mmCIF file of C-alpha atoms in Angstrom:
data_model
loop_
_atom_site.group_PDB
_atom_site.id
_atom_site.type_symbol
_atom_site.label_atom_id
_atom_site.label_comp_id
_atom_site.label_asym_id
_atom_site.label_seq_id
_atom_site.Cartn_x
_atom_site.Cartn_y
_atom_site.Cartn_z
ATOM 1 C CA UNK A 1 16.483 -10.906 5.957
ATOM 2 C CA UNK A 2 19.600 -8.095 6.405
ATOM 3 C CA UNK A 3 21.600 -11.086 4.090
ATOM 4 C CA UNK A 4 19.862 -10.995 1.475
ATOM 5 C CA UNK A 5 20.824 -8.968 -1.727
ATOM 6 C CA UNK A 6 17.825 -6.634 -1.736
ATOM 7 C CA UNK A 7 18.663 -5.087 -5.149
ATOM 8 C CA UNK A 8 18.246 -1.607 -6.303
ATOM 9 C CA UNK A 9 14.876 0.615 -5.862
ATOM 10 C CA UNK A 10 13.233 2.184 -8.936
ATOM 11 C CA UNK A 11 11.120 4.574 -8.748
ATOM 12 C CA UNK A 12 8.830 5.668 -11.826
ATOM 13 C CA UNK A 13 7.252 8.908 -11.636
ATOM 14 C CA UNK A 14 4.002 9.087 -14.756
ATOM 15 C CA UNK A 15 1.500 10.921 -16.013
ATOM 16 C CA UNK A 16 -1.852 9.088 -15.584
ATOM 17 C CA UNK A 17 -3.812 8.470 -19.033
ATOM 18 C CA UNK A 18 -7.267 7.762 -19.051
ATOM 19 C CA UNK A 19 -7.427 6.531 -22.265
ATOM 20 C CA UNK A 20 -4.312 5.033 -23.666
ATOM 21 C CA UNK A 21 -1.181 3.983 -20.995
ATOM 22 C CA UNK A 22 0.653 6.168 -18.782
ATOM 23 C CA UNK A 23 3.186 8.779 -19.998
ATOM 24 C CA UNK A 24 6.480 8.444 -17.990
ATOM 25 C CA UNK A 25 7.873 11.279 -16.590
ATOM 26 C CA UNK A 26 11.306 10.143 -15.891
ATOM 27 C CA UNK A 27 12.726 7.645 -12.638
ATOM 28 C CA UNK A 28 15.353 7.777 -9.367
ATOM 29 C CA UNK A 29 16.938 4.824 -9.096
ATOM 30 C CA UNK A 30 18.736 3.979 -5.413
ATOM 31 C CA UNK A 31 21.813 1.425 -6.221
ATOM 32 C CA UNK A 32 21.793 -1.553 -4.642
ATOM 33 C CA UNK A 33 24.638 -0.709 -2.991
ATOM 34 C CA UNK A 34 22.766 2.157 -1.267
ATOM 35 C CA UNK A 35 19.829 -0.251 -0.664
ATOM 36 C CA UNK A 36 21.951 -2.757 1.017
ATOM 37 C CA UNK A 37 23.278 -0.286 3.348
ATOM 38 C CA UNK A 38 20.053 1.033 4.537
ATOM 39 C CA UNK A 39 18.637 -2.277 5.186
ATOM 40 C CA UNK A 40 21.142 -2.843 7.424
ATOM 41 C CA UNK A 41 20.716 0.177 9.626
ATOM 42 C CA UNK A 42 19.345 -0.015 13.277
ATOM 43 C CA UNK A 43 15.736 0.026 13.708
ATOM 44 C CA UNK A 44 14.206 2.940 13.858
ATOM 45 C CA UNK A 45 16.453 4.757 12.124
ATOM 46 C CA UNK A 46 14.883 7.078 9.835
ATOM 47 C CA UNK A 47 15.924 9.729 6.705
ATOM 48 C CA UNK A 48 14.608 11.827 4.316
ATOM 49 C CA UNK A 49 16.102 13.024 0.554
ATOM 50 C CA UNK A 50 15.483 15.011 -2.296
ATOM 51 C CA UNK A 51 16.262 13.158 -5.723
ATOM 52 C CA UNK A 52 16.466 14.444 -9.225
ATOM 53 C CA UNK A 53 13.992 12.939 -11.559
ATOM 54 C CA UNK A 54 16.015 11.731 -14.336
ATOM 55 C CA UNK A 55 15.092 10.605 -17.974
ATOM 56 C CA UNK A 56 14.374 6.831 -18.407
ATOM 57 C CA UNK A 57 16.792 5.509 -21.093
ATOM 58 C CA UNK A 58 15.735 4.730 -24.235
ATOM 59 C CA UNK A 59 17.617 1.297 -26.058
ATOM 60 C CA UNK A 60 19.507 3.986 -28.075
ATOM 61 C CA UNK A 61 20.969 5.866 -25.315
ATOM 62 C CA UNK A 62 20.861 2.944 -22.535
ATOM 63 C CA UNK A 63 25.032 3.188 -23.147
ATOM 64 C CA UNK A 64 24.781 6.837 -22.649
ATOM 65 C CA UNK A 65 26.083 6.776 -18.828
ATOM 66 C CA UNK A 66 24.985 10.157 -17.557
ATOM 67 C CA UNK A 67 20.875 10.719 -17.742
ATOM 68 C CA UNK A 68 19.548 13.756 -18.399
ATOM 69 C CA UNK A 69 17.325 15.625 -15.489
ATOM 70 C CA UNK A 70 13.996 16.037 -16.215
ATOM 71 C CA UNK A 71 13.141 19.970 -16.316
ATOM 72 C CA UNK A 72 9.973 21.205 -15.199
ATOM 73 C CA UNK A 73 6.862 24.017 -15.928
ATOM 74 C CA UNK A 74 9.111 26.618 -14.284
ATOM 75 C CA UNK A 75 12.732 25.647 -15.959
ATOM 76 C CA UNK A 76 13.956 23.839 -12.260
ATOM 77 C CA UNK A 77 14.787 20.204 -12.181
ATOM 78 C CA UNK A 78 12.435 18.052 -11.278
ATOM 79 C CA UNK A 79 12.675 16.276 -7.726
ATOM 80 C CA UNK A 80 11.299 13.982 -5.399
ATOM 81 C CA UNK A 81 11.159 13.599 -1.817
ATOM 82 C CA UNK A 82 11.739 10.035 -0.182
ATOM 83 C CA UNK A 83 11.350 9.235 3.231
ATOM 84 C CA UNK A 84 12.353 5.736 4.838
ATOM 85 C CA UNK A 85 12.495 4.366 7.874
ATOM 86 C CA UNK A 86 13.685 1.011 8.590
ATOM 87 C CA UNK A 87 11.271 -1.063 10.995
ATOM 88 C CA UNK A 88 11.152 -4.659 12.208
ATOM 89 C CA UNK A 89 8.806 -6.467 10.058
ATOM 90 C CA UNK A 90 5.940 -8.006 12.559
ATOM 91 C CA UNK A 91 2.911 -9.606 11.627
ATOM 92 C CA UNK A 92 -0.490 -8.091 12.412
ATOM 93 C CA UNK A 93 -1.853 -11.192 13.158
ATOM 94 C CA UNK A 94 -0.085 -11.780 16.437
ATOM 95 C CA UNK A 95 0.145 -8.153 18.594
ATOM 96 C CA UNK A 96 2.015 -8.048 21.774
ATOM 97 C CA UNK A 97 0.478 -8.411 25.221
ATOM 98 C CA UNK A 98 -2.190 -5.145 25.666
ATOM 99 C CA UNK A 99 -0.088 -2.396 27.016
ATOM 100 C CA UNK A 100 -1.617 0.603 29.288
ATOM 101 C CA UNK A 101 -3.735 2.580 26.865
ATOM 102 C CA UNK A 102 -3.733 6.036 28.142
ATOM 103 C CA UNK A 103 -4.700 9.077 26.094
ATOM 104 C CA UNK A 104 -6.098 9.792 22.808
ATOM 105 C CA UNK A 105 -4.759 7.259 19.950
ATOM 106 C CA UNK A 106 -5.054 6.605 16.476
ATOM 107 C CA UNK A 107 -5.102 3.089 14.048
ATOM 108 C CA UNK A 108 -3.695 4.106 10.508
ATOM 109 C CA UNK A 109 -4.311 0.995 8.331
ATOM 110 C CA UNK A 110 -2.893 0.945 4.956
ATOM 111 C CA UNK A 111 -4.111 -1.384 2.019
ATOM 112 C CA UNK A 112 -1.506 -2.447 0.328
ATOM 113 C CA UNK A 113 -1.571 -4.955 -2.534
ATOM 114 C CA UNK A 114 -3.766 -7.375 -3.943
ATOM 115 C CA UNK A 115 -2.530 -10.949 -5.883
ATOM 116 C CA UNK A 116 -4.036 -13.291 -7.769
ATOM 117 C CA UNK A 117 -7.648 -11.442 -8.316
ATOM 118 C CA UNK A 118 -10.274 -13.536 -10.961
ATOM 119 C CA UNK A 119 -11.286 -11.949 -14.113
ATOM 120 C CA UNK A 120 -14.468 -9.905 -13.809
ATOM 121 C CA UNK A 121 -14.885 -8.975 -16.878
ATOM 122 C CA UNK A 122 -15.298 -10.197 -20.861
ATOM 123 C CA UNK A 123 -11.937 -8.700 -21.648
ATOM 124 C CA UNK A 124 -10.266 -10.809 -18.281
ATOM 125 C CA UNK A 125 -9.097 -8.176 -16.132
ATOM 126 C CA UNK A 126 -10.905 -6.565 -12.865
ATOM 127 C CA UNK A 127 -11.069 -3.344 -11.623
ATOM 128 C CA UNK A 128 -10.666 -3.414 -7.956
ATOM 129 C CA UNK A 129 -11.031 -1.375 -4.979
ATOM 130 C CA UNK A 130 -11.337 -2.291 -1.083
ATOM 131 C CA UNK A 131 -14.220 -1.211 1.020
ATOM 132 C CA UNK A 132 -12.755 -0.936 4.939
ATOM 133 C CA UNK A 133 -16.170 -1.266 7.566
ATOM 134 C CA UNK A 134 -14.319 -0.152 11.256
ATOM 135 C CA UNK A 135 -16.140 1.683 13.968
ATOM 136 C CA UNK A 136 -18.948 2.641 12.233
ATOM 137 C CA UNK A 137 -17.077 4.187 9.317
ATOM 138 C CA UNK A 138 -16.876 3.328 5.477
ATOM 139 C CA UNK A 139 -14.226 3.983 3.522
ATOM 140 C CA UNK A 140 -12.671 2.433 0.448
ATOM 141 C CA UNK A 141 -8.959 3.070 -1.758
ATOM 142 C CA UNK A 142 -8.546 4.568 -5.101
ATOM 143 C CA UNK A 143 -9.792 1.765 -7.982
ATOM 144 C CA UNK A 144 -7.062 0.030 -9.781
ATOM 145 C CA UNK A 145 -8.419 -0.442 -13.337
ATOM 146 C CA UNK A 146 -7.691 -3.766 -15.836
ATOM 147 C CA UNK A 147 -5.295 -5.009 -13.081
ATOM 148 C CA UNK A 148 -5.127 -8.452 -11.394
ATOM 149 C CA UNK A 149 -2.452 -7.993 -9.251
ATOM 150 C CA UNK A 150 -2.564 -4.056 -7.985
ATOM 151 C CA UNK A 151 -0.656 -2.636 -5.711
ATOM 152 C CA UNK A 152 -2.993 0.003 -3.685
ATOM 153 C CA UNK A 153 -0.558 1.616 -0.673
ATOM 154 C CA UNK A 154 -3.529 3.978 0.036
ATOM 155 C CA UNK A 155 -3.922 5.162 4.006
ATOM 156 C CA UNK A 156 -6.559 5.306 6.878
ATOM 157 C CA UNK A 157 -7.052 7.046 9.991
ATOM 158 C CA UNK A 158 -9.505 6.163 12.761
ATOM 159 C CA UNK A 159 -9.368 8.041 15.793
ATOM 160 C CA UNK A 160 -10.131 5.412 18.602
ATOM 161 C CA UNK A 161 -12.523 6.323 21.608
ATOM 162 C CA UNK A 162 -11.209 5.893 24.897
ATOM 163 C CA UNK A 163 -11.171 3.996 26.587
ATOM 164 C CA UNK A 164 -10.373 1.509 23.598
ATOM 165 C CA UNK A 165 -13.093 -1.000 24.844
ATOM 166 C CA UNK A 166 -14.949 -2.936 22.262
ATOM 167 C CA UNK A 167 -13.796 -1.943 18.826
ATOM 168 C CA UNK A 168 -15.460 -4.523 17.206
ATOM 169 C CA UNK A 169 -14.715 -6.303 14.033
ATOM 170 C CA UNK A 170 -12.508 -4.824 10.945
ATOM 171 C CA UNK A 171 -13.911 -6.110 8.030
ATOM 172 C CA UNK A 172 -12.326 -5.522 4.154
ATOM 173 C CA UNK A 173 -14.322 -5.739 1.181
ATOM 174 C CA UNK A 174 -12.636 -6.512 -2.257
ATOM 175 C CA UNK A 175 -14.941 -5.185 -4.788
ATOM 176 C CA UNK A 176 -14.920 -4.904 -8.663
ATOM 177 C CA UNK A 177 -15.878 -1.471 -10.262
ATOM 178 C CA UNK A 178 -18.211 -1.319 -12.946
ATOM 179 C CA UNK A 179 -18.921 2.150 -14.877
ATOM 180 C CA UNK A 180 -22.609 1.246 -15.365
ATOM 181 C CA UNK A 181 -24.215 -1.144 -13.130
ATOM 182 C CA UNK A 182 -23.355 -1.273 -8.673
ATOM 183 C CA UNK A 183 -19.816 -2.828 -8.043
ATOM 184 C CA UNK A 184 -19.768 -6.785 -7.756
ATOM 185 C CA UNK A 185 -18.484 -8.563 -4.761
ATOM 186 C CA UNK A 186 -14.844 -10.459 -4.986
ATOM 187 C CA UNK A 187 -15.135 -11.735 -1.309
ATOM 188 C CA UNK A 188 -14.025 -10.639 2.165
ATOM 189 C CA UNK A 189 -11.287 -10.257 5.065
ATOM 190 C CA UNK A 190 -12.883 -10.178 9.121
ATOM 191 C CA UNK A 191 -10.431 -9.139 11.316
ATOM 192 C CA UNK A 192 -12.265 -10.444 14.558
ATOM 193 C CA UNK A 193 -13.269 -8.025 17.305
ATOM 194 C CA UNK A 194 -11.224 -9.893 20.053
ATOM 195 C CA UNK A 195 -8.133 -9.528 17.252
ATOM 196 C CA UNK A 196 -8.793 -5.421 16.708
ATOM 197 C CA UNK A 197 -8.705 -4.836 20.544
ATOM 198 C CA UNK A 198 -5.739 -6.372 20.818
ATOM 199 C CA UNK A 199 -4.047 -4.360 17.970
ATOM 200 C CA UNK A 200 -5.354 -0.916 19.225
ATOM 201 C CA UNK A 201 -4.226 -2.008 22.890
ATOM 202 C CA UNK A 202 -0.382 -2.070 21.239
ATOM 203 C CA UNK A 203 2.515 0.153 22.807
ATOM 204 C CA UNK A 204 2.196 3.431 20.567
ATOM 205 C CA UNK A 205 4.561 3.416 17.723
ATOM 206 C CA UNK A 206 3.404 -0.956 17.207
ATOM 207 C CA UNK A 207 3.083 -1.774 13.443
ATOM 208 C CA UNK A 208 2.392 -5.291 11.786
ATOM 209 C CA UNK A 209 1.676 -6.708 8.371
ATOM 210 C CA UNK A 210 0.291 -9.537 7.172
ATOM 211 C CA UNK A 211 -1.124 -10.975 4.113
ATOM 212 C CA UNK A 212 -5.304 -12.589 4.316
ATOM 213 C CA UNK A 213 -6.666 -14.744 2.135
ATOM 214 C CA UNK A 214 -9.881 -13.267 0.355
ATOM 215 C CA UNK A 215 -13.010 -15.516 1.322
ATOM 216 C CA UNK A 216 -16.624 -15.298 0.491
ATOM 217 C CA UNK A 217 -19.871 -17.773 1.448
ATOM 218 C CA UNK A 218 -20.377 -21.317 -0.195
ATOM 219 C CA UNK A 219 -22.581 -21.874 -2.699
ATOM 220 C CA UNK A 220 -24.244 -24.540 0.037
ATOM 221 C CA UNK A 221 -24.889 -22.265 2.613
ATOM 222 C CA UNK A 222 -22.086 -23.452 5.003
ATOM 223 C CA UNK A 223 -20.987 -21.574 8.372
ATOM 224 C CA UNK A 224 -17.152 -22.011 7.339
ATOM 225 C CA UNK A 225 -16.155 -19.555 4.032
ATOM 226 C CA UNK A 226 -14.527 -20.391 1.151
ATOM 227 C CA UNK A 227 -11.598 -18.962 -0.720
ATOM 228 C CA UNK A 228 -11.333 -16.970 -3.625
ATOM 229 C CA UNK A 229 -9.138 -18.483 -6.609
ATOM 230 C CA UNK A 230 -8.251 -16.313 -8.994
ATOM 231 C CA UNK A 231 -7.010 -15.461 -12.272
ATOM 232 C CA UNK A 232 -4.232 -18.062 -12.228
ATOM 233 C CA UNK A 233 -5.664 -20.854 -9.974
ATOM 234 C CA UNK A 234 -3.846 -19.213 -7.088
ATOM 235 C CA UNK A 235 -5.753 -18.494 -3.436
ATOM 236 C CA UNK A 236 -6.901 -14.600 -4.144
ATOM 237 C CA UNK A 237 -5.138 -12.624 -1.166
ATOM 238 C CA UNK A 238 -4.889 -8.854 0.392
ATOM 239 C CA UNK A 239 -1.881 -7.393 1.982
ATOM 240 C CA UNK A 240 -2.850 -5.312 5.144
ATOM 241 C CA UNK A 241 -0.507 -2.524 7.432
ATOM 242 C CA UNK A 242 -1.857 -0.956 10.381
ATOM 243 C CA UNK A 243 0.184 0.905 12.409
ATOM 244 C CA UNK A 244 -1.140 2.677 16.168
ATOM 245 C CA UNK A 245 -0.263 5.991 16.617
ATOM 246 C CA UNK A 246 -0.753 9.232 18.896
ATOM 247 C CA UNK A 247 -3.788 10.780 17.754
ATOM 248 C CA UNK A 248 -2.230 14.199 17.702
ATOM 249 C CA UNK A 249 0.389 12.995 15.860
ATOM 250 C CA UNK A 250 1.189 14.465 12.436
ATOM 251 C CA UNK A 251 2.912 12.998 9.701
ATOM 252 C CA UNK A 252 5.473 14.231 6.722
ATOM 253 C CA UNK A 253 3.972 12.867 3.456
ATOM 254 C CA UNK A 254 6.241 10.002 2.655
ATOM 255 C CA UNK A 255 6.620 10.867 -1.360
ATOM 256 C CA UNK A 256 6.104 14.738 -2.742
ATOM 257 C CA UNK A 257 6.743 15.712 -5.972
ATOM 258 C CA UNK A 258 7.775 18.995 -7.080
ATOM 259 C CA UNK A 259 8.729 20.977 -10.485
ATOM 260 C CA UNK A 260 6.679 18.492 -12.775
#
């Protein structure tokens, strides 16, 4: 919604810690005044900028009103590269009408988030990953340790045969990492076969989103799944992007950082 305030974006740029918490690097922060204006612009429209890192402010120096940059290995500031690209929000669930498919073309589906995930563990948190079953491959994200609502963004790309005739199902598999015994099973999302031909039969360039509740069988042997309730009581849920694309086509990474 264009009339909403959408705020400012921070950014937080870290060094990952395996034992104790993540060491911050330093943050870019796009006003919401620069936010607001980029919502706004015509779909499609795309751009791409370098940003200074900068320091995040400690409470001494939060009235301190310029930020220091963060300075690398090699004495240059720090940066980072953003690319955006505003695009209509549609939901995966519902493709358009199946268009000509001619030619080579490529699904990219990206895992994004996961909410309201049980505890797993004796300590209450759960270390989750997604397992993606399509066309005969197996894939699965990056685990997001002691986390109960992670955010994932992690990419896929399956090159689909053509013709793009029975794809079968999609199927995602929320799983809990454990360092000594196999992973344990949260529950599932099926995205039907009849559902998947219709996404990969989208105009090149389609992309939709939507958000699946995580199921898994009843303890009484039922045909019909039940859902997942997690942590807080709440329905457990996955957020899911795929995208069809040219499967020549090559894309800028959308975040690089340089100088750290």
């Amino acid at each position: 919604d264009t009339h909403v305030d959408v705020g400012a974006l921070t950014m937080h740029v870290k060094d990952w810690d395996m034992v104790t918490s993540d060491d911050s690097i330093g943050q870019v922060v796009l006003s919401a005044e620069l936010m607001k204006r980029i919502a706004h612009a015509e779909m499609g429209w795309t751009a791409e900028h370098t940003f200074e890192v900068l320091r995040v402010p400690t409470p001494q120096r939060k009235r301190v009103r310029q930020q220091k940059v963060v300075v690398g290995h090699d004495g240059q500031h720090c940066v980072l590269t953003l690319r955006v690209r505003v695009s209509e929000l549609l939901d995966l669930c519902d493709p358009p009408a199946a268009a000509e498919v001619s030619g080579p073309r490529r699904l990219e589906v990206s895992v994004v988030s996961a909410r309201h995930l049980p505890k797993m563990d004796f300590v209450g948190t759960c270390d989750a990953f997604v397992e993606i079953e399509f066309l005969e491959h197996h894939v699965q994200t990056r685990t997001k340790k002691q986390n109960l609502d992670p955010d994932f963004h992690d990419h896929f790309g399956f090159a689909l045969p053509t013709p793009c005739a029975d794809v079968g199902p999609l199927q995602l598999s929320m799983k809990d990492w454990d360092r000594t015994n196999l992973p344990e099973d949260i529950g599932t999302v099926v995205l039907t076969g009849e559902l998947m031909q219709r996404i990969v039969a989208a105009e090149i360039g389609w992309e939709g989103v939507h958000t699946f509740d995580i199921t898994r069988p009843t303890s009484s042997g039922s045909l019909t799944n039940e859902a997942v309730l997690g942590h807080d009581g709440h329905v457990c849920v996955v957020t899911v992007l795929m995208r069809v694309s040219m499967l020549l086509e090559i894309e800028i990474c959308d975040v690089a950082c340089h100088n750290l």
